Tab-separated table of C-alpha atoms in Angstrom:
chain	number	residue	atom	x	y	z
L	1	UNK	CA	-17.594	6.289	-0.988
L	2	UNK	CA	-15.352	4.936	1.527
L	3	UNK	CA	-15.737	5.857	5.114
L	4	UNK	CA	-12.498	5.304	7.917
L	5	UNK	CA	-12.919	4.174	11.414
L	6	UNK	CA	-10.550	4.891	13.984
L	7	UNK	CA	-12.435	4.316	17.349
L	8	UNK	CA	-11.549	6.841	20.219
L	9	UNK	CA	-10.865	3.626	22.365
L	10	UNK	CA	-8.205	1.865	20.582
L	11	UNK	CA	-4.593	3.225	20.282
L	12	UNK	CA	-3.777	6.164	17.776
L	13	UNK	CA	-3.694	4.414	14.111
L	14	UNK	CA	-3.189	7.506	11.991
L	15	UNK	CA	-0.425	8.114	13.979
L	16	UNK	CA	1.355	4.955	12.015
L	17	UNK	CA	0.368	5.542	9.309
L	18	UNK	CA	-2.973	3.372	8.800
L	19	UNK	CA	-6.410	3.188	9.759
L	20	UNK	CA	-8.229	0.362	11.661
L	21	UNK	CA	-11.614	-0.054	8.762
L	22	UNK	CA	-12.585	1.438	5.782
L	23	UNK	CA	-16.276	0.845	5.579
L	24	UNK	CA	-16.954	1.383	1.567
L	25	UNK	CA	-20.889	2.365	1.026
L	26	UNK	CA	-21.322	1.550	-2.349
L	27	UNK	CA	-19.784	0.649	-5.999
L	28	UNK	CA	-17.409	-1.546	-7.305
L	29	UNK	CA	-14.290	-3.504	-5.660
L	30	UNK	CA	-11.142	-3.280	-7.307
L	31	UNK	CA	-8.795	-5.767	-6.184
L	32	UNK	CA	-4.954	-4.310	-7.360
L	33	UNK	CA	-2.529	-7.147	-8.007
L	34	UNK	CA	0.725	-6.845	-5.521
L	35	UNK	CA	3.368	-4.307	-7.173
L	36	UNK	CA	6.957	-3.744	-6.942
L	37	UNK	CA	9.675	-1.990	-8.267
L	38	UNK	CA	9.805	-2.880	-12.284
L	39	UNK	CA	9.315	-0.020	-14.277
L	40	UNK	CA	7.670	-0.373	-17.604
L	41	UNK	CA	10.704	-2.084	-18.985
L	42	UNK	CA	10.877	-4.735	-15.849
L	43	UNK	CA	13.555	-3.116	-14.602
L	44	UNK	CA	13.697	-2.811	-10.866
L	45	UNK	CA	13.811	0.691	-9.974
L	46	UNK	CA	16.140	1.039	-6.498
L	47	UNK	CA	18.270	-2.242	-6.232
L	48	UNK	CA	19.060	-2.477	-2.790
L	49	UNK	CA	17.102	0.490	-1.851
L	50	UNK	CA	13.902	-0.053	0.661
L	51	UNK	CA	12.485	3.404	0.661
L	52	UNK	CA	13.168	3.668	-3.118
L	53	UNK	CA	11.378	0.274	-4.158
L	54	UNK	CA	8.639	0.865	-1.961
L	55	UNK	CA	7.847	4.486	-3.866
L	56	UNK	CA	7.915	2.673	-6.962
L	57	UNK	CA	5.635	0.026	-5.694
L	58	UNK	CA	3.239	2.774	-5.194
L	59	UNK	CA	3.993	4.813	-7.944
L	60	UNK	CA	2.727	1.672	-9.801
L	61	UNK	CA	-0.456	1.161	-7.558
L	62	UNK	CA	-1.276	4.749	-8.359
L	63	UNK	CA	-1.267	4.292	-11.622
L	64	UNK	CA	-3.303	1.381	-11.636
L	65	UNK	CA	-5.512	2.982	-10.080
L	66	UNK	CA	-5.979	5.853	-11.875
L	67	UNK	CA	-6.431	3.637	-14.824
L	68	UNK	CA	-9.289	2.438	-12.877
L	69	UNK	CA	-10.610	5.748	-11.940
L	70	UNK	CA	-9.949	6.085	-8.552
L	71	UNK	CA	-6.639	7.508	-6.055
L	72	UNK	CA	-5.355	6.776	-2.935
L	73	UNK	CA	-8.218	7.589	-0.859
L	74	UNK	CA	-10.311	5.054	-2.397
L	75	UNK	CA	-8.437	2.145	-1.368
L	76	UNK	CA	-9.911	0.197	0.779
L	77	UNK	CA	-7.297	-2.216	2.250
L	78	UNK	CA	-3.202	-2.422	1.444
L	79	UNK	CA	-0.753	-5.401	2.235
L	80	UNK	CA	2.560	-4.822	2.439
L	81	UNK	CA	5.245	-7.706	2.262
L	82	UNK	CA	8.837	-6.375	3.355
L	83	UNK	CA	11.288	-9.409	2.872
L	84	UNK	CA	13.522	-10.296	5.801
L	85	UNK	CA	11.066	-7.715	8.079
L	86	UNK	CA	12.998	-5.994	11.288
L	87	UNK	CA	11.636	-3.046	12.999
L	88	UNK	CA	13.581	-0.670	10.849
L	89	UNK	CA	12.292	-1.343	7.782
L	90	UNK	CA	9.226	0.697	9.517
L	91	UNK	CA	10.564	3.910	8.823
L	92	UNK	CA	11.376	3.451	4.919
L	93	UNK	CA	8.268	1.873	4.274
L	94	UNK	CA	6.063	4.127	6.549
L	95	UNK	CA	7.545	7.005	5.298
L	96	UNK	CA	6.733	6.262	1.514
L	97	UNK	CA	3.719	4.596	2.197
L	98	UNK	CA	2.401	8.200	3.779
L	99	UNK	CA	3.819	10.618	1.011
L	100	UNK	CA	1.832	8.233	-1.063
L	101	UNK	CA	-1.612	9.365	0.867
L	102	UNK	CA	-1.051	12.873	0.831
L	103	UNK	CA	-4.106	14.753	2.563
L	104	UNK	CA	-5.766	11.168	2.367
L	105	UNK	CA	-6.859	9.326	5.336
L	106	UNK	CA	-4.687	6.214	5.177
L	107	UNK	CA	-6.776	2.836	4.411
L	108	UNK	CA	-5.954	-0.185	6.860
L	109	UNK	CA	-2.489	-1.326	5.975
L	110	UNK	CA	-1.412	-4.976	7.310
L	111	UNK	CA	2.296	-5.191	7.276
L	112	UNK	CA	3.622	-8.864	6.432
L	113	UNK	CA	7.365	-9.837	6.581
L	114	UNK	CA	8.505	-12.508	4.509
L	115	UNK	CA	11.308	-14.581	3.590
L	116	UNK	CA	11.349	-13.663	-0.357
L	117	UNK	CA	9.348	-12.873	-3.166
L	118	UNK	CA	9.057	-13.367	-6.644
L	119	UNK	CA	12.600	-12.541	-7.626
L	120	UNK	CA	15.383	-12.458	-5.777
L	121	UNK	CA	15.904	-8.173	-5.930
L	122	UNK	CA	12.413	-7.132	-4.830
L	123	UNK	CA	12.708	-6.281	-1.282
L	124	UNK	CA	8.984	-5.395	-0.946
L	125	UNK	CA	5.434	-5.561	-2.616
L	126	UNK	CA	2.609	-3.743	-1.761
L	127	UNK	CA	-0.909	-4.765	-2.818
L	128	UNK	CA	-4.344	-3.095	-2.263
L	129	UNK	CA	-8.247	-3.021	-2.622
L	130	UNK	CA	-9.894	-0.158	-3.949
L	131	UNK	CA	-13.648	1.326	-3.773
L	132	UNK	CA	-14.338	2.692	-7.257
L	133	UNK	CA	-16.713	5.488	-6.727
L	134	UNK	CA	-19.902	5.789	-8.588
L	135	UNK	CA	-20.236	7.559	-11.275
């Protein structure tokens, strides 16, 4: 079970999209290897397109994930690396990043801009750690 904290004190969190901790009670850590946009084939899914490789990024960590047992709201922690970061690469990435949550509280996100990553057409990767609840 994982637990957020957003004290009342410090600025509004939620309100971009993350929250400040994630206290996890008990069970096993999943750590989720950074994902991008290949699709099964290693084709990336969205050249070009932010928003769209940054849903398939997440599409992937989902299904990790579920592999795993768990969903969104049992992640613990996400990174995301945007390469060549500027402020409005916020809104693309935000965006996806909260349809991804759903009715989830959003884990702690810390949002890294880089100069490139593996290859040359992924313009971001998104890793995470996960809680898997007991069973």
């Amino acid at each position: 079970m994982v637990t957020r904290i957003n004290p009342a004190g410090l600025y509004d969190a939620l309100g971009y999209g993350f929250s400040h901790a994630t206290r996890q009670e008990a069970g096993a850590t999943l750590h989720l290897a950074g994902q991008v946009a290949w699709d099964k084939d290693c084709n990336v899914v969205g050249a070009g397109d932010l928003a769209a490789q940054t849903r398939q990024a997440l599409a992937n960590l989902k299904a990790v994930l579920a592999e795993a047992g768990c969903g969104p709201a049992d992640i613990v922690r996400l990174r995301t690396y945007v390469v060549d970061h500027s402020p409005d690469k916020l809104g693309p990435v935000l965006g996806a990043v909260g349809e991804f949550y759903g009715d989830a509280v959003p884990a702690p996100n810390t949002f890294i801009g880089v100069a490139a990553l593996a290859l040359p057409d992924f313009l971001v990767e998104i890793e995470a750690t996960a809680a898997i609840p007991n069973t």
